[in-house]
PDB file of C-alpha atoms in Angstrom:
ATOM      1  CA  ASN T   1      77.288  87.772 104.705  1.00 48.00           C
ATOM      2  CA  ILE T   2      80.967  88.299 105.399  1.00 46.00           C
ATOM      3  CA  VAL T   3      83.536  85.576 105.949  1.00 46.00           C
ATOM      4  CA  LEU T   4      86.667  86.990 107.507  1.00 47.00           C
ATOM      5  CA  TYR T   5      89.893  85.024 107.610  1.00 46.00           C
ATOM      6  CA  VAL T   6      92.685  86.549 109.666  1.00 44.00           C
ATOM      7  CA  PHE T   7      95.991  84.776 109.622  1.00 43.00           C
ATOM      8  CA  TYR T   8      98.397  86.104 112.222  1.00 40.00           C
ATOM      9  CA  LEU T   9     101.916  84.857 111.875  1.00 40.00           C
ATOM     10  CA  GLY T  10     103.530  85.740 115.147  1.00 38.00           C
ATOM     11  CA  GLY T  11     106.111  84.215 117.453  1.00 35.00           C
ATOM     12  CA  ARG T  12     103.976  81.196 118.376  1.00 35.00           C
ATOM     13  CA  LEU T  13     104.084  79.763 114.879  1.00 33.00           C
ATOM     14  CA  SER T  14     107.020  77.867 113.500  1.00 33.00           C
ATOM     15  CA  PRO T  15     109.172  79.887 111.098  1.00 36.00           C
ATOM     16  CA  VAL T  16     109.486  79.004 107.430  1.00 37.00           C
ATOM     17  CA  ARG T  17     112.165  76.443 106.771  1.00 36.00           C
ATOM     18  CA  GLY T  18     115.453  78.205 106.262  1.00 37.00           C
ATOM     19  CA  ALA T  19     114.168  81.512 107.656  1.00 39.00           C
ATOM     20  CA  SER T  20     115.221  83.185 110.845  1.00 39.00           C
ATOM     21  CA  PRO T  21     112.763  83.259 113.784  1.00 40.00           C
ATOM     22  CA  PRO T  22     109.996  85.865 113.561  1.00 44.00           C
ATOM     23  CA  GLY T  23     110.960  89.338 114.615  1.00 47.00           C
ATOM     24  CA  ASN T  24     109.922  92.441 112.824  1.00 62.00           C
ATOM     25  CA  MET T  25     112.335  95.220 113.660  1.00 70.00           C
ATOM     26  CA  PRO T  26     112.005  98.253 111.338  1.00 77.00           C
ATOM     27  CA  MET T  27     114.514  98.336 108.518  1.00 92.00           C
ATOM     28  CA  ASN T  28     117.243 100.954 108.397  1.00 94.00           C
ATOM     29  CA  LEU T  29     117.418 100.888 104.607  1.00 97.00           C
ATOM     30  CA  LEU T  30     113.750 100.900 103.591  1.00 97.00           C
ATOM     31  CA  ASP T  31     110.390 102.188 104.722  1.00 96.00           C
ATOM     32  CA  LEU T  32     107.482  99.857 103.962  1.00 96.00           C
ATOM     33  CA  GLU T  33     103.883 100.961 103.515  1.00 95.00           C
ATOM     34  CA  PRO T  34     102.043  99.001 104.794  1.00 94.00           C
ATOM     35  CA  ALA T  35     104.660  97.989 107.326  1.00 93.00           C
ATOM     36  CA  THR T  36     103.192  94.848 108.893  1.00 93.00           C
ATOM     37  CA  THR T  37     100.094  93.511 107.116  1.00 93.00           C
ATOM     38  CA  LEU T  38      98.810  93.088 103.566  1.00 93.00           C
ATOM     39  CA  HIS T  39      95.003  93.130 103.315  1.00 91.00           C
ATOM     40  CA  PHE T  40      93.222  91.370 100.441  1.00 89.00           C
ATOM     41  CA  CYS T  41      89.477  91.551  99.839  1.00 87.00           C
ATOM     42  CA  LYS T  42      87.688  88.979  97.634  1.00 86.00           C
ATOM     43  CA  THR T  43      84.209  89.629  96.273  1.00 85.00           C
ATOM     44  CA  PRO T  44      82.050  87.773  93.721  1.00 84.00           C
ATOM     45  CA  THR T  45      83.218  90.211  91.025  1.00 85.00           C
ATOM     46  CA  ASN T  46      86.840  90.428  92.171  1.00 86.00           C
ATOM     47  CA  THR T  47      88.234  86.983  92.924  1.00 85.00           C
ATOM     48  CA  SER T  48      91.833  88.050  92.352  1.00 88.00           C
ATOM     49  CA  PRO T  49      92.401  91.277  94.318  1.00 90.00           C
ATOM     50  CA  ASN T  50      95.670  93.161  94.329  1.00 92.00           C
ATOM     51  CA  ARG T  51      97.446  95.289  96.897  1.00 93.00           C
ATOM     52  CA  LYS T  52     100.170  97.893  96.644  1.00 95.00           C
ATOM     53  CA  LEU T  53     103.356  97.786  98.695  1.00 96.00           C
ATOM     54  CA  MET T  54     105.357 101.020  98.677  1.00 97.00           C
ATOM     55  CA  LEU T  55     109.101 100.725  99.316  1.00 97.00           C
ATOM     56  CA  SER T  56     111.078 103.907 100.080  1.00 97.00           C
ATOM     57  CA  ASN T  57     114.848 104.162 100.215  1.00 97.00           C
ATOM     58  CA  LYS T  58     115.736 105.934 103.473  1.00 96.00           C
ATOM     59  CA  THR T  59     119.409 106.330 102.616  1.00 96.00           C
ATOM     60  CA  SER T  60     121.603 108.520 100.416  1.00 96.00           C
ATOM     61  CA  GLY T  61     122.965 105.431  98.621  1.00 96.00           C
ATOM     62  CA  TYR T  62     121.623 102.638  96.433  1.00 97.00           C
ATOM     63  CA  VAL T  63     119.513  99.876  97.954  1.00 97.00           C
ATOM     64  CA  ALA T  64     118.566  96.603  96.245  1.00 97.00           C
ATOM     65  CA  PHE T  65     115.458  94.763  97.366  1.00 97.00           C
ATOM     66  CA  LYS T  66     113.500  91.634  96.623  1.00 96.00           C
ATOM     67  CA  VAL T  67     110.062  90.498  97.738  1.00 97.00           C
ATOM     68  CA  LYS T  68     109.525  86.837  98.618  1.00 96.00           C
ATOM     69  CA  THR T  69     106.477  84.873  99.716  1.00 94.00           C
ATOM     70  CA  THR T  70     105.802  81.520 101.345  1.00 93.00           C
ATOM     71  CA  ALA T  71     103.250  80.830  98.567  1.00 91.00           C
ATOM     72  CA  PRO T  72     104.850  81.830  95.228  1.00 91.00           C
ATOM     73  CA  ARG T  73     102.139  80.079  93.186  1.00 90.00           C
ATOM     74  CA  SER T  74      99.395  82.086  94.875  1.00 91.00           C
ATOM     75  CA  TYR T  75     100.695  85.569  94.011  1.00 93.00           C
ATOM     76  CA  LEU T  76     102.023  87.637  91.145  1.00 93.00           C
ATOM     77  CA  VAL T  77     104.544  90.201  92.398  1.00 95.00           C
ATOM     78  CA  ARG T  78     105.689  93.013  90.091  1.00 94.00           C
ATOM     79  CA  PRO T  79     108.423  94.019  90.416  1.00 95.00           C
ATOM     80  CA  SER T  80     109.685  91.283  92.718  1.00 95.00           C
ATOM     81  CA  ALA T  81     113.194  92.794  92.767  1.00 95.00           C
ATOM     82  CA  ALA T  82     114.838  96.093  91.840  1.00 96.00           C
ATOM     83  CA  THR T  83     117.429  98.655  92.896  1.00 96.00           C
ATOM     84  CA  LEU T  84     116.357 101.995  94.366  1.00 97.00           C
ATOM     85  CA  GLY T  85     118.309 105.203  93.967  1.00 96.00           C
ATOM     86  CA  PRO T  86     118.939 107.555  96.905  1.00 96.00           C
ATOM     87  CA  HIS T  87     115.629 108.483  98.587  1.00 96.00           C
ATOM     88  CA  CYS T  88     113.655 106.922  95.721  1.00 97.00           C
ATOM     89  CA  LYS T  89     110.447 104.904  95.918  1.00 96.00           C
ATOM     90  CA  GLU T  90     109.066 101.826  94.193  1.00 96.00           C
ATOM     91  CA  GLU T  91     105.453 100.640  94.157  1.00 96.00           C
ATOM     92  CA  VAL T  92     105.159  96.862  94.167  1.00 96.00           C
ATOM     93  CA  THR T  93     101.895  95.298  92.953  1.00 95.00           C
ATOM     94  CA  ILE T  94     100.906  92.017  94.616  1.00 95.00           C
ATOM     95  CA  ILE T  95      98.029  90.095  93.009  1.00 93.00           C
ATOM     96  CA  LEU T  96      96.311  87.199  94.744  1.00 91.00           C
ATOM     97  CA  GLN T  97      95.717  84.406  92.222  1.00 88.00           C
ATOM     98  CA  PRO T  98      92.641  82.133  92.133  1.00 81.00           C
ATOM     99  CA  PRO T  99      91.577  80.218  94.111  1.00 75.00           C
ATOM    100  CA  GLY T 100      93.223  82.724  96.455  1.00 66.00           C
ATOM    101  CA  GLU T 101      92.935  80.952  99.777  1.00 69.00           C
ATOM    102  CA  GLY T 102      95.567  83.099 101.506  1.00 61.00           C
ATOM    103  CA  GLN T 103      95.915  80.634 104.389  1.00 69.00           C
ATOM    104  CA  ASN T 104      99.111  80.873 106.446  1.00 83.00           C
ATOM    105  CA  HIS T 105     100.787  83.079 103.856  1.00 90.00           C
ATOM    106  CA  ARG T 106     103.310  85.772 104.546  1.00 93.00           C
ATOM    107  CA  PHE T 107     105.757  87.975 102.669  1.00 96.00           C
ATOM    108  CA  LEU T 108     109.386  88.776 103.285  1.00 96.00           C
ATOM    109  CA  VAL T 109     111.106  91.939 102.035  1.00 97.00           C
ATOM    110  CA  GLN T 110     114.899  91.789 101.894  1.00 96.00           C
ATOM    111  CA  ALA T 111     117.153  94.798 101.334  1.00 97.00           C
ATOM    112  CA  VAL T 112     120.871  95.308 100.959  1.00 97.00           C
ATOM    113  CA  GLN T 113     123.056  98.343 100.322  1.00 96.00           C
ATOM    114  CA  VAL T 114     124.811  98.329  96.923  1.00 96.00           C
ATOM    115  CA  THR T 115     127.176 100.634  95.092  1.00 95.00           C
ATOM    116  CA  SER T 116     125.298 101.237  91.823  1.00 95.00           C
ATOM    117  CA  SER T 117     121.868 101.255  90.209  1.00 94.00           C
ATOM    118  CA  GLN T 118     122.506  97.989  88.370  1.00 93.00           C
ATOM    119  CA  ALA T 119     120.148  95.090  88.995  1.00 92.00           C
ATOM    120  CA  VAL T 120     121.384  92.496  91.478  1.00 94.00           C
ATOM    121  CA  SER T 121     121.339  88.943  90.150  1.00 94.00           C
ATOM    122  CA  ARG T 122     120.285  85.871  92.087  1.00 92.00           C
ATOM    123  CA  GLU T 123     123.914  84.771  92.237  1.00 94.00           C
ATOM    124  CA  GLN T 124     124.967  88.124  93.708  1.00 95.00           C
ATOM    125  CA  TRP T 125     122.246  87.913  96.355  1.00 95.00           C
ATOM    126  CA  SER T 126     123.604  84.545  97.438  1.00 94.00           C
ATOM    127  CA  GLU T 127     127.051  86.089  97.895  1.00 95.00           C
ATOM    128  CA  PHE T 128     125.914  88.738 100.396  1.00 95.00           C
ATOM    129  CA  LYS T 129     126.652  87.977 104.020  1.00 95.00           C
ATOM    130  CA  LYS T 130     123.682  87.365 106.276  1.00 93.00           C
ATOM    131  CA  GLU T 131     124.471  90.427 108.396  1.00 94.00           C
ATOM    132  CA  GLN T 132     124.406  92.647 105.284  1.00 95.00           C
ATOM    133  CA  ILE T 133     120.792  91.799 104.464  1.00 96.00           C
ATOM    134  CA  GLU T 134     117.912  93.449 106.276  1.00 96.00           C
ATOM    135  CA  GLU T 135     114.551  91.672 106.426  1.00 96.00           C
ATOM    136  CA  GLN T 136     110.981  92.622 107.263  1.00 96.00           C
ATOM    137  CA  ARG T 137     107.983  90.291 107.311  1.00 95.00           C
ATOM    138  CA  LEU T 138     104.410  91.084 106.409  1.00 95.00           C
ATOM    139  CA  ASN T 139     101.369  89.099 107.491  1.00 93.00           C
ATOM    140  CA  VAL T 140      98.426  88.382 105.181  1.00 92.00           C
ATOM    141  CA  VAL T 141      94.802  89.157 106.038  1.00 90.00           C
ATOM    142  CA  LEU T 142      92.167  87.891 103.599  1.00 87.00           C
ATOM    143  CA  GLU T 143      88.568  89.067 103.707  1.00 86.00           C
ATOM    144  CA  GLU T 144      86.028  87.187 101.642  1.00 84.00           C
ATOM    145  CA  PHE T 145      82.630  88.786 100.939  1.00 81.00           C
ATOM    146  CA  GLU T 146      79.848  86.481  99.722  1.00 77.00           C
ATOM    147  CA  THR T 147      78.016  89.543  98.404  1.00 73.00           C
ATOM    148  CA  GLU T 148      79.254  92.892  97.160  1.00 66.00           C
ATOM    149  CA  PRO T 149      79.969  95.078 100.233  1.00 61.00           C
ATOM    150  CA  ALA T 150      78.484  98.542 100.568  1.00 59.00           C
ATOM    151  CA  ALA T 151      81.979  99.939 101.142  1.00 52.00           C
ATOM    152  CA  THR T 152      85.125  98.875  99.353  1.00 48.00           C
ATOM    153  CA  HIS T 153      88.069  97.345 101.158  1.00 47.00           C
ATOM    154  CA  GLU T 154      90.083 100.522 100.732  1.00 47.00           C
ATOM    155  CA  ASN T 155      87.296 102.632 102.237  1.00 48.00           C
ATOM    156  CA  PHE T 156      87.043 100.252 105.195  1.00 45.00           C
ATOM    157  CA  PHE T 157      90.702 100.500 106.112  1.00 44.00           C
ATOM    158  CA  SER T 158      91.091 104.195 105.347  1.00 42.00           C
ATOM    159  CA  GLY T 159      88.164 105.087 107.594  1.00 42.00           C
ATOM    160  CA  SER T 160      86.074 106.660 104.836  1.00 40.00           C
ATOM    161  CA  GLY T 161      82.412 105.833 104.417  1.00 43.00           C
ATOM    162  CA  PRO T 162      80.600 103.755 101.803  1.00 43.00           C
ATOM    163  CA  VAL T 163      80.407 104.775  98.182  1.00 42.00           C
ATOM    164  CA  THR T 164      77.613 107.263  97.591  1.00 41.00           C
ATOM    165  CA  GLU T 165      76.204 108.942  94.499  1.00 41.00           C
ATOM    166  CA  ALA T 166      78.212 112.056  95.323  1.00 41.00           C
ATOM    167  CA  SER T 167      81.426 110.036  95.306  1.00 39.00           C
ATOM    168  CA  ARG T 168      80.866 108.652  91.820  1.00 43.00           C
ATOM    169  CA  VAL T 169      82.912 109.920  88.910  1.00 45.00           C
ATOM    170  CA  PRO T 170      81.208 111.898  86.123  1.00 48.00           C
ATOM    171  CA  GLY T 171      80.904 108.758  83.990  1.00 50.00           C
ATOM    172  CA  GLY T 172      78.577 107.244  86.585  1.00 49.00           C
ATOM    173  CA  GLU T 173      80.979 104.569  87.828  1.00 49.00           C
ATOM    174  CA  ALA T 174      81.792 104.242  91.517  1.00 51.00           C
ATOM    175  CA  PRO T 175      85.433 103.953  92.663  1.00 54.00           C
ATOM    176  CA  ALA T 176      84.726 100.293  93.498  1.00 54.00           C
ATOM    177  CA  ASP T 177      83.803  99.617  89.854  1.00 59.00           C
ATOM    178  CA  LEU T 178      86.924 101.380  88.638  1.00 65.00           C
ATOM    179  CA  GLN T 179      89.078  99.373  91.082  1.00 62.00           C
ATOM    180  CA  VAL T 180      87.681  96.110  89.709  1.00 61.00           C
ATOM    181  CA  LYS T 181      88.435  97.200  86.136  1.00 64.00           C
ATOM    182  CA  TYR T 182      91.910  98.323  87.151  1.00 66.00           C
ATOM    183  CA  ASP T 183      92.590  94.952  88.813  1.00 65.00           C
ATOM    184  CA  GLU T 184      91.477  93.152  85.666  1.00 66.00           C
ATOM    185  CA  LEU T 185      93.724  95.306  83.478  1.00 71.00           C
ATOM    186  CA  VAL T 186      96.722  94.690  85.744  1.00 68.00           C
ATOM    187  CA  GLN T 187      96.150  90.936  85.647  1.00 67.00           C
ATOM    188  CA  TYR T 188      95.764  90.982  81.853  1.00 68.00           C
ATOM    189  CA  THR T 189      98.961  93.008  81.469  1.00 73.00           C
ATOM    190  CA  LEU T 190     100.927  90.622  83.681  1.00 69.00           C
ATOM    191  CA  MET T 191      99.547  87.644  81.770  1.00 71.00           C
ATOM    192  CA  LEU T 192     100.704  89.196  78.480  1.00 74.00           C
ATOM    193  CA  GLU T 193     104.095  89.891  80.026  1.00 72.00           C
ATOM    194  CA  LYS T 194     104.479  86.235  81.022  1.00 71.00           C
ATOM    195  CA  GLN T 195     103.431  85.065  77.560  1.00 74.00           C
ATOM    196  CA  LYS T 196     105.870  87.485  75.944  1.00 78.00           C
ATOM    197  CA  LYS T 197     108.764  86.212  78.067  1.00 78.00           C
ATOM    198  CA  LYS T 198     107.821  82.619  77.268  1.00 79.00           C
ATOM    199  CA  LEU T 199     107.756  83.340  73.539  1.00 81.00           C
ATOM    200  CA  GLU T 200     111.065  85.200  73.727  1.00 81.00           C
ATOM    201  CA  ALA T 201     112.629  82.207  75.480  1.00 80.00           C
ATOM    202  CA  GLU T 202     111.285  79.854  72.803  1.00 80.00           C
ATOM    203  CA  ILE T 203     112.622  82.117  70.045  1.00 84.00           C
ATOM    204  CA  GLU T 204     116.081  82.187  71.647  1.00 80.00           C
ATOM    205  CA  GLU T 205     115.977  78.408  71.969  1.00 80.00           C
ATOM    206  CA  LEU T 206     115.103  78.058  68.289  1.00 81.00           C
ATOM    207  CA  LYS T 207     117.873  80.476  67.310  1.00 79.00           C
ATOM    208  CA  GLY T 208     120.362  78.390  69.230  1.00 75.00           C
ATOM    209  CA  SER T 209     119.321  75.192  67.450  1.00 69.00           C
ATOM    210  CA  LYS T 210     121.514  74.171  64.489  1.00 58.00           C
ATOM    211  CA  PRO T 211     119.794  73.059  61.245  1.00 57.00           C
ATOM    212  CA  LEU T 212     120.571  69.595  59.915  1.00 50.00           C
ATOM    213  CA  SER T 213     122.666  69.484  56.753  1.00 51.00           C
ATOM    214  CA  SER T 214     121.369  67.761  53.610  1.00 48.00           C
ATOM    215  CA  SER T 215     123.633  64.756  54.267  1.00 48.00           C
ATOM    216  CA  GLU T 216     122.417  64.394  57.835  1.00 48.00           C
ATOM    217  CA  SER T 217     118.763  64.693  56.847  1.00 46.00           C
ATOM    218  CA  GLY T 218     119.019  62.279  53.953  1.00 50.00           C
ATOM    219  CA  GLY T 219     118.968  64.893  51.214  1.00 50.00           C
ATOM    220  CA  GLY T 220     116.739  67.855  50.539  1.00 50.00           C
ATOM    221  CA  LYS T 221     116.728  71.260  52.149  1.00 51.00           C
ATOM    222  CA  PRO T 222     117.921  71.678  55.747  1.00 50.00           C
ATOM    223  CA  PHE T 223     115.234  72.423  58.350  1.00 44.00           C
ATOM    224  CA  PRO T 224     115.460  73.736  61.893  1.00 51.00           C
ATOM    225  CA  ILE T 225     115.013  71.365  64.818  1.00 46.00           C
TER     226      ILE T 225
END
């Protein structure tokens, strides 16, 4: 059995608060692949699917970008911002987080021309004029399979057929199995990255704390707060 949820975010729906009305003109600075829709496919063995978004700099200068979503708690986006060199590309990984409803979600890619390869801070983004920033929206389509499908999501949208014995790798695993393992590894890596950043922040906070002197602590050796 297949449950298919298709969420189309077109002109009839109200725009996100603070966003301009829907309108998806192609960007002059970046090429997006896919350009309009991100497809996610949930299965019993893959409840947190990921999708790739390829961003290509179309210009001979530097272009900074950032990827935003209307549901930041539902997705992990890596990298969510970066600066591309002339005619360079960046692959953005977007992971749907459990429970992964995907309802009424959409993504917004913003791009602006800059003068160097340095990262653009949040404060610098806020200083750009509205007319300097290009935007492109992407809709979200979520497919939910109650059983493992005969063909993977990628095969379905690429037009290729179901996985057969001939398409298996020498180790005996089908591409679908490898995709599941890859998704799990990506999620685990991102989880470790978040934990690392949290620990680094705690270490910096501890370094910035001043130890109490013996007089302040009532005698004895000083100890960190």
